Coordinates of C-alpha atoms in Angstrom, one line a residue:
Chain A
X18 CA -35.5 -246.8 123.2
X19 CA -38.0 -244.8 120.6
X20 CA -36.7 -241.8 120.3
X21 CA -36.6 -241.0 123.8
X22 CA -33.5 -239.5 123.8
X23 CA -35.1 -236.3 122.7
X24 CA -35.8 -235.6 126.3
X25 CA -34.2 -238.2 127.7
X26 CA -36.3 -239.1 131.5
X27 CA -35.5 -238.9 134.0
X28 CA -37.1 -241.3 136.4
X29 CA -34.4 -243.7 136.4
X30 CA -32.2 -241.1 137.5
X31 CA -35.0 -241.0 141.0
X32 CA -35.4 -244.0 141.5
X33 CA -31.5 -244.5 142.3
X34 CA -31.8 -241.5 143.7
X35 CA -34.0 -242.3 146.5
X36 CA -32.2 -245.4 146.8
X37 CA -29.1 -243.2 148.4
X38 CA -31.5 -241.4 150.5
X39 CA -33.3 -244.2 152.0
X40 CA -29.5 -246.1 153.0
X41 CA -27.6 -242.5 154.0
X42 CA -31.2 -240.9 156.0
X43 CA -32.1 -244.6 156.8
X44 CA -29.9 -245.0 159.3
X45 CA -30.8 -241.8 160.8
X46 CA -34.7 -242.8 161.2
X47 CA -34.1 -246.1 162.7
X48 CA -31.7 -244.1 165.4
X49 CA -34.8 -241.3 166.5
X50 CA -37.4 -244.4 166.4
X51 CA -35.5 -246.0 168.5
X52 CA -35.7 -242.9 170.9
X53 CA -38.8 -243.6 171.4
X54 CA -38.7 -247.2 172.3
X55 CA -38.9 -248.6 176.6
X56 CA -35.8 -251.4 176.4
X57 CA -38.8 -254.0 176.2
X58 CA -40.7 -253.4 173.0
X59 CA -36.9 -252.2 171.4
X60 CA -35.6 -256.2 171.5
X61 CA -38.9 -257.0 169.8
X62 CA -38.5 -254.6 166.9
X63 CA -35.4 -253.1 167.1
X64 CA -35.5 -251.7 163.8
X65 CA -38.9 -250.7 162.9
X66 CA -40.8 -247.5 163.8
X67 CA -41.9 -247.9 167.8
X68 CA -45.6 -248.6 168.3
X69 CA -45.5 -247.6 171.9
X70 CA -44.0 -243.6 172.0
X71 CA -42.0 -243.0 175.9
X72 CA -40.0 -239.7 176.7
X73 CA -38.8 -241.9 179.5
X74 CA -35.8 -242.5 178.0
X75 CA -35.2 -238.5 177.5
X76 CA -34.2 -237.9 181.6
X77 CA -33.0 -241.2 181.5
X78 CA -30.2 -240.1 179.3
X79 CA -30.0 -236.8 180.2
X80 CA -29.3 -237.8 183.9
X81 CA -27.7 -240.4 183.2
X82 CA -25.3 -238.7 180.5
X83 CA -24.5 -235.7 182.8
X84 CA -25.9 -233.5 179.5
X85 CA -25.8 -230.4 181.6
X86 CA -22.5 -231.1 182.7
X87 CA -21.2 -231.4 178.9
X88 CA -23.7 -229.6 177.0
X89 CA -21.9 -226.9 179.2
X90 CA -18.9 -227.3 178.5
X91 CA -19.8 -227.4 174.3
X92 CA -21.7 -224.5 174.4
X93 CA -18.1 -223.1 176.4
X94 CA -15.6 -224.6 173.8
X95 CA -17.9 -223.6 171.1
X96 CA -18.6 -220.0 171.9
X97 CA -15.1 -219.5 173.0
X98 CA -13.2 -220.9 169.8
X99 CA -15.8 -219.1 167.9
X100 CA -15.6 -215.5 169.5
X101 CA -11.7 -215.7 169.7
X102 CA -10.8 -217.1 166.7
X103 CA -13.7 -214.3 164.9
X104 CA -11.4 -211.7 166.4
X105 CA -7.8 -213.6 165.6
X106 CA -7.8 -213.4 161.9
X107 CA -10.9 -211.2 161.2
X108 CA -7.8 -209.3 162.5
X109 CA -5.2 -210.5 160.8
X110 CA -7.6 -211.3 157.8
X111 CA -7.9 -207.3 157.6
X112 CA -4.5 -206.5 157.5
X113 CA -3.8 -208.7 154.8
X114 CA -6.2 -207.5 152.6
X115 CA -5.8 -203.5 154.0
X116 CA -3.4 -202.4 155.8
X117 CA -0.5 -204.6 152.7
X118 CA 1.8 -205.6 156.1
X119 CA 5.2 -205.8 154.4
X120 CA 5.8 -209.3 153.7
X121 CA 2.5 -210.6 153.9
X122 CA 3.3 -213.3 151.2
X123 CA 5.2 -215.1 153.4
X124 CA 2.4 -215.4 155.8
X125 CA -0.1 -216.9 153.5
X126 CA 2.6 -219.3 152.5
X127 CA 3.1 -220.1 155.8
X128 CA -0.3 -220.4 156.7
X129 CA -0.8 -222.2 153.5
X130 CA 2.2 -224.7 154.4
X131 CA 1.2 -224.7 158.5
X132 CA -2.5 -226.8 157.4
X133 CA -1.4 -229.6 155.5
X134 CA 0.7 -230.4 158.9
X135 CA -1.2 -233.2 159.9
X136 CA -1.8 -233.3 163.5
X137 CA -0.1 -236.7 163.8
X138 CA 3.4 -235.1 163.2
X139 CA 2.8 -232.2 166.2
X140 CA 0.8 -234.5 168.2
X141 CA 3.2 -235.6 170.4
X142 CA 5.1 -232.6 171.4
X143 CA 1.4 -230.7 172.4
X144 CA 0.5 -232.6 174.6
X145 CA 3.2 -233.3 176.3
X146 CA 4.5 -229.1 176.0
X147 CA 0.5 -228.8 177.2
X148 CA 0.2 -230.5 180.5
X149 CA 3.7 -229.4 181.0
X150 CA 1.9 -225.9 180.7
X151 CA -1.0 -227.1 183.2
X152 CA -3.9 -226.5 179.9
X153 CA -4.5 -230.5 179.8
X154 CA -8.0 -231.1 181.1
X155 CA -9.0 -227.1 181.2
X156 CA -11.0 -226.4 178.5
X157 CA -9.7 -223.0 177.1
X158 CA -6.6 -225.5 176.9
X159 CA -8.5 -227.1 174.6
X160 CA -10.1 -223.7 172.9
X161 CA -6.6 -222.6 172.1
X162 CA -6.1 -225.9 170.3
X163 CA -9.7 -225.2 168.0
X164 CA -8.2 -221.7 167.1
X165 CA -5.4 -222.8 166.5
X166 CA -6.3 -225.9 164.0
X167 CA -8.4 -223.5 162.4
X168 CA -6.8 -220.4 161.6
X169 CA -5.3 -220.5 158.3
X170 CA -9.6 -222.1 156.6
X171 CA -10.5 -218.9 158.7
X172 CA -8.0 -216.1 157.9
X173 CA -7.9 -217.4 153.8
X174 CA -12.2 -217.2 154.1
X175 CA -12.4 -214.3 155.2
X176 CA -9.6 -212.7 153.7
X177 CA -11.7 -213.7 150.2
X178 CA -14.5 -212.0 151.7
X179 CA -12.8 -208.2 152.3
X180 CA -10.9 -207.9 149.8
X181 CA -13.3 -207.6 147.4
X182 CA -14.6 -204.3 148.8
X183 CA -14.8 -201.4 147.3
X184 CA -11.6 -199.2 149.0
X185 CA -13.7 -196.0 148.5
X186 CA -16.1 -197.3 151.1
X187 CA -13.5 -196.9 153.6
X188 CA -11.5 -194.0 152.2
X189 CA -14.8 -192.0 152.1
X190 CA -15.0 -193.1 156.3
X191 CA -11.7 -192.3 156.3
X192 CA -12.4 -188.3 154.6
X193 CA -14.9 -188.2 157.9
X194 CA -12.1 -188.5 160.1
X195 CA -13.2 -192.0 161.2
X196 CA -10.0 -194.3 162.2
X197 CA -8.6 -197.5 161.5
X198 CA -10.5 -199.3 164.3
X199 CA -14.0 -197.4 163.1
X200 CA -13.6 -197.9 159.9
X201 CA -13.3 -202.1 161.0
X202 CA -16.4 -201.7 162.7
X203 CA -17.9 -199.2 160.7
X204 CA -17.4 -200.0 156.9
X205 CA -15.8 -203.5 156.2
X206 CA -18.1 -205.5 159.5
X207 CA -20.6 -204.4 157.9
X208 CA -20.4 -205.7 155.0
X209 CA -18.2 -209.0 155.1
X210 CA -20.5 -210.3 158.1
X211 CA -21.4 -213.1 155.8
X212 CA -18.4 -214.0 155.9
X213 CA -17.7 -214.6 159.5
X214 CA -21.5 -216.0 159.9
X215 CA -19.9 -219.0 157.5
X216 CA -16.3 -219.4 160.3
X217 CA -19.1 -219.0 162.9
X218 CA -21.2 -221.8 161.8
X219 CA -18.1 -224.0 160.1
X220 CA -15.5 -224.1 163.1
X221 CA -19.2 -224.1 165.9
X222 CA -19.9 -226.9 163.9
X223 CA -16.7 -228.9 164.2
X224 CA -15.9 -227.9 167.6
X225 CA -19.1 -229.7 168.2
X226 CA -18.5 -232.9 167.2
X227 CA -14.8 -232.9 167.5
X228 CA -13.5 -236.5 168.8
X229 CA -10.5 -237.2 168.7
X230 CA -8.2 -233.6 170.3
X231 CA -10.6 -233.7 172.7
X232 CA -9.6 -237.6 173.7
X233 CA -5.9 -237.1 173.9
X234 CA -6.5 -233.5 176.0
X235 CA -9.1 -234.1 178.6
X236 CA -9.2 -237.0 180.7
X237 CA -11.6 -235.5 184.0
X238 CA -15.1 -236.1 183.7
X239 CA -16.4 -233.3 184.5
X240 CA -14.3 -231.6 181.1
X241 CA -15.7 -233.5 178.5
X242 CA -17.2 -232.2 175.9
X243 CA -20.8 -233.9 174.6
X244 CA -18.9 -235.9 171.9
X245 CA -16.6 -238.0 173.5
X246 CA -18.8 -238.0 176.3
X247 CA -20.9 -239.5 174.6
X248 CA -17.8 -241.6 173.8
X249 CA -17.6 -242.6 177.4
X250 CA -21.2 -242.6 177.2
X251 CA -21.7 -246.0 174.7
X252 CA -19.1 -248.5 175.6
X253 CA -20.6 -247.8 179.6
X254 CA -24.4 -248.0 178.2
X255 CA -23.4 -249.8 174.4
X256 CA -26.5 -252.8 175.2
X257 CA -28.7 -249.7 175.5
X258 CA -30.0 -248.3 172.6
X259 CA -32.8 -246.9 173.0
X260 CA -31.1 -244.8 176.4
X261 CA -27.8 -244.7 174.5
X262 CA -30.3 -244.0 171.3
X263 CA -32.2 -240.7 172.9
X264 CA -28.9 -238.9 174.4
X265 CA -27.3 -239.6 170.2
X266 CA -30.8 -237.0 169.6
X267 CA -30.4 -234.7 172.0
X268 CA -26.6 -234.4 171.0
X269 CA -27.6 -233.9 167.4
X270 CA -31.4 -232.3 167.4
X271 CA -29.7 -229.3 167.5
X272 CA -27.0 -229.6 164.6
X273 CA -29.6 -230.9 162.4
X274 CA -32.1 -228.1 162.9
X275 CA -29.7 -225.2 162.3
X276 CA -28.1 -227.2 159.6
X277 CA -31.9 -226.9 157.6
X278 CA -32.3 -223.5 158.5
X279 CA -28.9 -222.7 157.2
X280 CA -27.6 -225.7 155.2
X281 CA -26.7 -223.6 152.0
X282 CA -24.5 -221.2 153.7
X283 CA -23.2 -224.7 155.7
X284 CA -22.4 -226.5 152.0
X285 CA -20.6 -223.7 150.8
X286 CA -18.3 -223.1 154.0
X287 CA -18.0 -226.1 154.2
X288 CA -16.7 -226.9 150.7
X289 CA -14.5 -223.6 150.9
X290 CA -12.2 -225.8 153.1
X291 CA -13.4 -226.6 156.4
X292 CA -12.9 -230.0 154.7
X293 CA -11.7 -232.5 157.4
X294 CA -11.8 -236.3 156.8
Chain B
X20 CA 5.1 -183.8 151.2
X21 CA 1.9 -181.9 152.7
X22 CA -0.3 -183.2 149.7
X23 CA 0.2 -187.1 150.9
X24 CA -2.3 -186.9 152.9
X25 CA -1.5 -190.7 154.1
X26 CA 1.5 -188.1 156.2
X27 CA -1.1 -185.5 157.1
X28 CA -3.3 -187.7 159.2
X29 CA -0.4 -189.8 160.2
X30 CA 1.3 -187.9 162.0
X31 CA 0.6 -183.7 163.9
X32 CA 3.1 -181.9 160.8
X33 CA 2.5 -179.3 160.1
X34 CA 1.8 -178.5 156.9
X35 CA 4.7 -176.6 154.8
X36 CA 7.1 -178.2 156.7
X37 CA 9.9 -179.6 154.1
X38 CA 12.1 -181.2 156.4
X39 CA 10.6 -184.1 158.0
X40 CA 11.1 -184.6 161.6
X41 CA 12.4 -187.7 163.5
X42 CA 9.0 -187.8 164.9
X43 CA 7.0 -187.9 161.2
X44 CA 8.9 -190.7 159.7
X45 CA 8.5 -193.0 163.4
X46 CA 5.0 -192.0 163.3
X47 CA 5.3 -193.4 159.1
X48 CA 7.6 -196.4 160.2
X49 CA 4.9 -197.8 162.6
X50 CA 1.9 -197.4 161.0
X51 CA 3.0 -198.7 157.5
X52 CA 5.1 -201.7 158.4
X53 CA 4.1 -202.1 162.7
X54 CA 1.0 -202.0 162.7
X55 CA -0.3 -204.4 160.5
X56 CA 2.0 -207.1 162.1
X57 CA -0.1 -205.6 165.3
X58 CA -2.9 -207.7 163.8
X59 CA -1.7 -210.3 162.4
X60 CA 0.5 -211.0 165.3
X61 CA -2.1 -213.5 168.4
X62 CA -3.1 -215.7 165.6
X63 CA 0.4 -215.9 163.9
X64 CA 1.9 -216.3 167.3
X65 CA -1.2 -219.0 168.3
X66 CA -0.5 -220.8 165.9
X67 CA 3.3 -220.6 165.7
X68 CA 3.0 -222.7 169.3
X69 CA 0.4 -225.3 168.9
X70 CA 1.9 -225.7 165.6
X71 CA 5.1 -224.8 164.2
X72 CA 7.5 -225.5 167.9
X73 CA 6.0 -229.0 168.2
X74 CA 6.3 -229.5 164.4
X75 CA 10.0 -229.0 165.0
X76 CA 10.3 -230.4 168.6
X77 CA 9.0 -234.0 167.2
X78 CA 12.1 -234.4 164.6
X79 CA 14.6 -234.0 167.9
X80 CA 11.9 -236.5 169.8
X81 CA 11.8 -238.7 167.2
X82 CA 15.6 -239.3 167.0
X83 CA 15.6 -240.0 171.5
X84 CA 13.6 -242.7 173.2
X85 CA 11.4 -240.1 174.8
X86 CA 8.7 -241.4 178.0
X87 CA 7.1 -237.8 177.8
X88 CA 8.5 -237.4 181.3
X89 CA 12.0 -236.6 182.1
X90 CA 14.9 -236.4 180.0
X91 CA 15.5 -237.4 176.7
X92 CA 18.5 -239.5 175.5
X93 CA 19.4 -239.3 172.1
X94 CA 19.5 -242.7 169.6
X95 CA 20.3 -240.8 166.5
X96 CA 18.1 -243.0 163.6
X97 CA 17.8 -246.3 165.6
X98 CA 13.1 -245.2 166.4
X99 CA 13.6 -245.1 162.1
X100 CA 15.7 -248.8 162.4
X101 CA 13.1 -250.2 164.5
X102 CA 10.1 -248.7 162.4
X103 CA 11.2 -250.0 159.5
X104 CA 12.8 -253.6 159.4
X105 CA 11.5 -254.9 163.4
X106 CA 8.4 -253.8 164.3
X107 CA 5.9 -255.8 162.3
X108 CA 2.9 -253.7 164.1
X109 CA 3.7 -250.6 162.4
X110 CA 4.1 -253.2 159.0
X111 CA -0.1 -254.5 159.2
X112 CA -1.0 -250.9 160.4
X113 CA 0.4 -249.4 157.0
X114 CA -1.0 -251.8 154.5
X115 CA -4.0 -251.5 156.7
X116 CA -4.3 -248.0 155.5
X117 CA -2.8 -248.7 152.2
X118 CA -5.9 -251.0 152.1
X119 CA -8.0 -248.0 153.3
X120 CA -6.6 -246.0 150.9
X121 CA -7.1 -248.6 147.9
X122 CA -11.1 -248.4 149.0
X123 CA -11.3 -244.7 149.7
X124 CA -9.9 -243.8 146.3
X125 CA -13.1 -246.1 144.5
X126 CA -15.5 -247.1 146.4
X127 CA -16.7 -242.4 147.5
X128 CA -15.3 -241.4 144.6
X129 CA -18.5 -243.8 142.1
X130 CA -20.5 -243.2 144.4
X131 CA -20.5 -239.5 145.1
X132 CA -19.3 -239.6 140.9
X133 CA -23.0 -241.8 140.2
X134 CA -25.2 -239.9 142.3
X135 CA -24.1 -236.6 140.9
X136 CA -24.7 -237.8 137.1
X137 CA -27.1 -238.6 138.1
X138 CA -29.0 -235.1 140.4
X139 CA -27.2 -232.9 137.7
X140 CA -30.9 -232.9 135.9
X141 CA -32.7 -233.1 138.1
X142 CA -34.6 -229.8 138.8
X143 CA -37.6 -230.9 141.2
X144 CA -36.4 -231.5 144.6
X145 CA -32.6 -231.5 143.5
X146 CA -32.1 -228.9 147.0
X147 CA -34.0 -231.6 149.1
X148 CA -31.5 -234.5 148.0
X149 CA -28.8 -232.5 148.0
X150 CA -29.7 -231.5 152.2
X151 CA -30.5 -234.9 152.7
X152 CA -27.6 -237.0 151.6
X153 CA -25.8 -234.6 152.5
X154 CA -26.7 -235.2 156.0
X155 CA -24.4 -237.7 157.7
X156 CA -21.0 -235.1 156.9
X157 CA -22.6 -232.7 159.2
X158 CA -23.0 -235.1 162.0
X159 CA -20.5 -235.5 165.0
X160 CA -18.2 -239.4 164.4
X161 CA -19.6 -240.8 167.8
X162 CA -23.3 -240.8 167.0
X163 CA -22.2 -242.0 162.9
X164 CA -20.2 -244.9 164.7
X165 CA -22.7 -245.7 167.2
X166 CA -25.4 -245.4 164.6
X167 CA -24.0 -248.9 162.7
X168 CA -21.9 -250.3 165.1
X169 CA -26.5 -251.0 166.5
X170 CA -27.3 -252.3 162.4
X171 CA -24.6 -254.7 162.7
X172 CA -25.2 -255.5 165.9
X173 CA -24.8 -259.5 165.3
X174 CA -27.8 -260.3 167.0
X175 CA -30.1 -257.0 167.1
X176 CA -28.8 -255.2 163.5
X177 CA -29.8 -255.0 160.2
X178 CA -27.8 -258.4 158.8
X179 CA -29.3 -260.7 161.7
X180 CA -32.8 -259.5 161.5
X181 CA -31.9 -260.9 157.3
X182 CA -30.2 -264.1 159.2
X183 CA -33.7 -264.7 161.2
X184 CA -35.7 -264.0 158.1
X185 CA -34.4 -266.5 155.9
X186 CA -34.4 -269.0 158.3
X187 CA -38.5 -268.6 159.6
X188 CA -39.9 -267.6 156.8
X189 CA -37.7 -269.1 153.9
X190 CA -36.8 -272.1 156.2
X191 CA -33.1 -271.5 154.5
X192 CA -29.5 -271.2 157.8
X193 CA -28.4 -269.9 154.2
X194 CA -28.8 -266.7 155.2
X195 CA -26.9 -266.6 158.6
X196 CA -24.0 -265.3 157.4
X197 CA -25.3 -261.8 157.5
X198 CA -25.9 -262.6 161.0
X199 CA -22.1 -262.7 161.8
X200 CA -20.2 -259.5 163.9
X201 CA -18.5 -257.8 161.5
X202 CA -17.0 -255.5 163.7
X203 CA -15.8 -258.5 165.5
X204 CA -14.1 -261.0 163.3
X205 CA -10.9 -259.8 162.1
X206 CA -11.3 -261.0 158.4
X207 CA -14.1 -258.5 158.6
X208 CA -13.4 -255.7 161.3
X209 CA -11.4 -253.5 158.9
X210 CA -13.9 -253.0 156.3
X211 CA -16.9 -253.2 158.6
X212 CA -15.3 -249.2 159.7
X213 CA -14.7 -248.8 156.2
X214 CA -18.0 -248.6 155.7
X215 CA -18.9 -246.3 158.6
X216 CA -16.9 -243.9 157.4
X217 CA -17.8 -244.0 153.6
X218 CA -21.3 -243.9 154.4
X219 CA -20.6 -240.4 156.9
X220 CA -18.5 -239.5 154.0
X221 CA -19.4 -239.8 151.0
X222 CA -22.8 -237.2 150.2
X223 CA -19.9 -234.8 150.4
X224 CA -18.1 -235.6 147.9
X225 CA -21.1 -236.2 146.1
X226 CA -21.7 -231.9 146.6
X227 CA -18.2 -231.0 145.7
X228 CA -18.4 -232.7 142.4
X229 CA -22.5 -231.9 142.0
X230 CA -21.2 -227.6 142.2
X231 CA -18.4 -228.5 139.9
X232 CA -20.9 -230.6 137.3
X233 CA -23.1 -227.5 137.1
X234 CA -20.6 -225.4 136.1
X235 CA -19.7 -227.3 132.5
X236 CA -21.4 -224.9 130.0
X237 CA -24.3 -226.6 128.6
X238 CA -23.5 -225.8 125.0
X239 CA -20.9 -229.4 125.3
X240 CA -23.3 -231.3 126.1
X241 CA -25.3 -230.4 123.3
X242 CA -22.4 -230.6 121.1
X243 CA -21.9 -234.0 121.7
X244 CA -25.7 -234.4 121.8
X245 CA -25.1 -233.8 118.4
X246 CA -23.0 -236.0 118.6
X247 CA -24.7 -238.6 118.6
X248 CA -23.6 -239.5 122.4
X249 CA -25.3 -241.3 124.7
X250 CA -25.3 -240.8 128.4
X251 CA -22.2 -242.8 129.5
X252 CA -20.8 -241.4 126.7
X253 CA -21.2 -237.4 127.6
X254 CA -20.4 -238.7 131.7
X255 CA -16.5 -240.0 130.4
X256 CA -16.6 -237.0 126.9
X257 CA -17.7 -234.2 128.9
X258 CA -18.6 -234.2 132.7
X259 CA -15.4 -236.2 133.8
X260 CA -13.5 -233.6 131.9
X261 CA -15.2 -230.6 132.5
X262 CA -14.9 -231.5 137.4
X263 CA -11.5 -233.2 136.3
X264 CA -9.6 -230.0 138.6
X265 CA -11.9 -231.2 141.1
X266 CA -11.4 -235.0 141.6
X267 CA -8.2 -234.5 141.3
X268 CA -8.4 -232.5 144.1
X269 CA -9.9 -234.0 145.6
X270 CA -8.3 -237.5 145.4
X271 CA -5.4 -235.8 146.7
X272 CA -6.8 -234.7 149.9
X273 CA -8.7 -238.3 150.4
X274 CA -5.5 -240.1 150.0
X275 CA -3.6 -238.0 152.8
X276 CA -6.2 -238.6 154.8
X277 CA -6.1 -242.4 154.4
X278 CA -2.8 -242.2 156.4
X279 CA -4.1 -239.8 159.4
X280 CA -7.8 -241.8 159.6
X281 CA -8.5 -242.4 163.1
X282 CA -11.5 -241.0 165.0
X283 CA -14.2 -243.9 163.5
X284 CA -11.1 -246.7 163.7
X285 CA -11.1 -245.5 167.2
X286 CA -14.4 -244.6 168.3
X287 CA -15.5 -248.9 166.2
X288 CA -12.5 -251.1 167.5
X289 CA -9.7 -249.4 168.8
X290 CA -7.4 -251.8 166.4
X291 CA -8.8 -255.0 167.2
X292 CA -9.9 -257.1 167.1
X293 CA -6.8 -258.8 167.5
X294 CA -4.6 -255.5 165.8
X295 CA -7.3 -256.6 162.8
X296 CA -8.1 -252.9 162.8
X297 CA -5.1 -251.5 163.5
X298 CA -4.4 -248.1 162.0
X299 CA -1.1 -245.8 161.8
X300 CA -2.8 -243.1 164.1
X301 CA -4.7 -245.9 166.5
X302 CA -1.3 -247.4 167.0
X303 CA 0.2 -243.7 167.0
X304 CA -2.1 -243.3 169.7
X305 CA -0.7 -246.6 171.5
X306 CA 2.2 -246.0 171.8
X307 CA 2.1 -242.3 173.7
X308 CA -0.9 -242.7 176.2
X309 CA -0.7 -247.2 176.3
X310 CA 3.1 -247.5 176.2
X311 CA 4.6 -244.2 177.2
X312 CA 6.6 -244.5 173.9
X313 CA 7.0 -241.0 173.0
X314 CA 9.9 -240.9 170.7
X315 CA 9.0 -243.3 169.1
X316 CA 5.3 -242.2 168.9
X317 CA 7.3 -239.0 167.3
X318 CA 9.3 -241.3 164.6
X319 CA 5.9 -243.2 163.6
X320 CA 4.0 -239.1 163.3
X321 CA 6.8 -238.0 161.1
X322 CA 6.2 -241.1 159.0
X323 CA 2.3 -240.9 159.3
X324 CA 4.1 -236.8 157.3
X325 CA 6.2 -238.7 155.5
X326 CA 3.4 -240.4 153.5
X327 CA 1.1 -237.1 153.1
X328 CA 4.2 -234.9 151.9
X329 CA 4.7 -238.2 149.1
X330 CA 1.1 -237.6 147.7
X331 CA 1.1 -233.6 147.2
X332 CA 4.4 -234.2 146.1
X333 CA 3.1 -237.0 143.7
X334 CA -0.2 -234.3 142.7
X335 CA 2.8 -231.9 141.8
X336 CA 4.6 -234.0 139.9
X337 CA 2.5 -235.2 137.3
X338 CA 1.2 -231.1 137.5
X339 CA 4.0 -229.9 136.8
X340 CA 4.0 -232.1 133.6
X341 CA 1.2 -230.6 132.0
X342 CA -1.5 -232.4 133.9
X343 CA -4.6 -230.1 134.3
X344 CA -5.7 -230.6 138.1

């Protein structure tokens, strides 16, 4: 008002942003504090901080939620998917960036179109194909699906990382008598590991959180990944908030720690095209 | 020929041989044409089998009365006829997708634009705001949904607390409306799900806009200031044009996703109560797995892809018309 335009005050910005943080993080604070309440306290105090915190919910949720099994399943899915994804798309990206395959634009176009095809288009025939091949209700069957779904994103991102490397580096290695494989492992890989890490994090996070495909392709509770198992768990124990909150806490704690530790890489990777609604 | 280093290393051709041997030609062909494709083949094969083969099959099955098991009988366009003219459930699900589209093209975009604009000039703590507002996007849908299912509970949720507070402290039952079962009422179920999905999604959009805004030259803002622009003018005349490519691209993606939504709907209501929150995704799921109408479901899936294709077409058209998006 009194010439305040010279340096706009940022106080209103902070106030509104803080309100948005409360809206975003508040529900998570409620979740975490509910995980530490006894069922009795929760009914009296469903939204506040725990007054008499207890750890009893965690072993109970671990047991009834069968986390020992489901975390094992999810870890297997994440590790297998990420490993296979990185090897297969790493090879393809290397070829695109360096080996000049004839018709490579056709392949790039194919992947671009492939990335826009919605799962609903091919879900029904895919489900029956998978069950005919005996791949439904298997963890590796699910992992193959995840590898395929993430292939376009991973290929494009890794290719983008690889084209940036100066060719001189590899030529020097070739002059020294390195073959294609050792050029890849000794020159390309050490220079492009940030790309591999980004793809690994984005794909790993996606697999850990994934619900829809797991719901459709697995019906055997012994094979449920954590997200699907949590869904079934909440439909059985939905009224027991302290139990479901403790289960949720165990499931998101590793994700949150990893995210906070590497948030730049996560955010960059997710905004580069690991985007899903 | 021997001067070509690639050749020299490709095959053990003795130097100074002026006739290209058949073996050398084959080695060269292998090296330049076949090996590159061997690197690509594995992922191409996996993607082709999982995505392309069933996509093509989908066109065939959508013209049959296939149940998923056994033989499929050709019925021509019957499924599509039924879908368009006789299936009121399909129509109301589609209508819900359109409502979803309208909500998601406005609410998260408005929130994200405002927050990004407010955050852009902030230096101190900017990283923290960005990180915290992004967190729900990295959490699993099953957990986000369950958090809000609890917070929307008519018995113990946020609204219930407000209603109770009104009754006990203010002595009025005017606030009782907040104690409603938001997910259990036909009038509110769909919008409540959209609220939860948006809670998880808008921060992602905000970060994308923020990144785009940081690419706008400070000179443009300085020039606007000299012209006497206030914050609103700056936003409309500098920020929005500056981030237009990102804005338009995300509008296209969000519009596409609005026809494909499934997770939050299925987890929170499975399309209920009384189909009031049914969307095409949940409707298709029920057709396959509850009613074993695999042929009909293929037709629905094809129609959903067509809606997504139309959105892409609209944006491609606008682009060709010279819109800089």
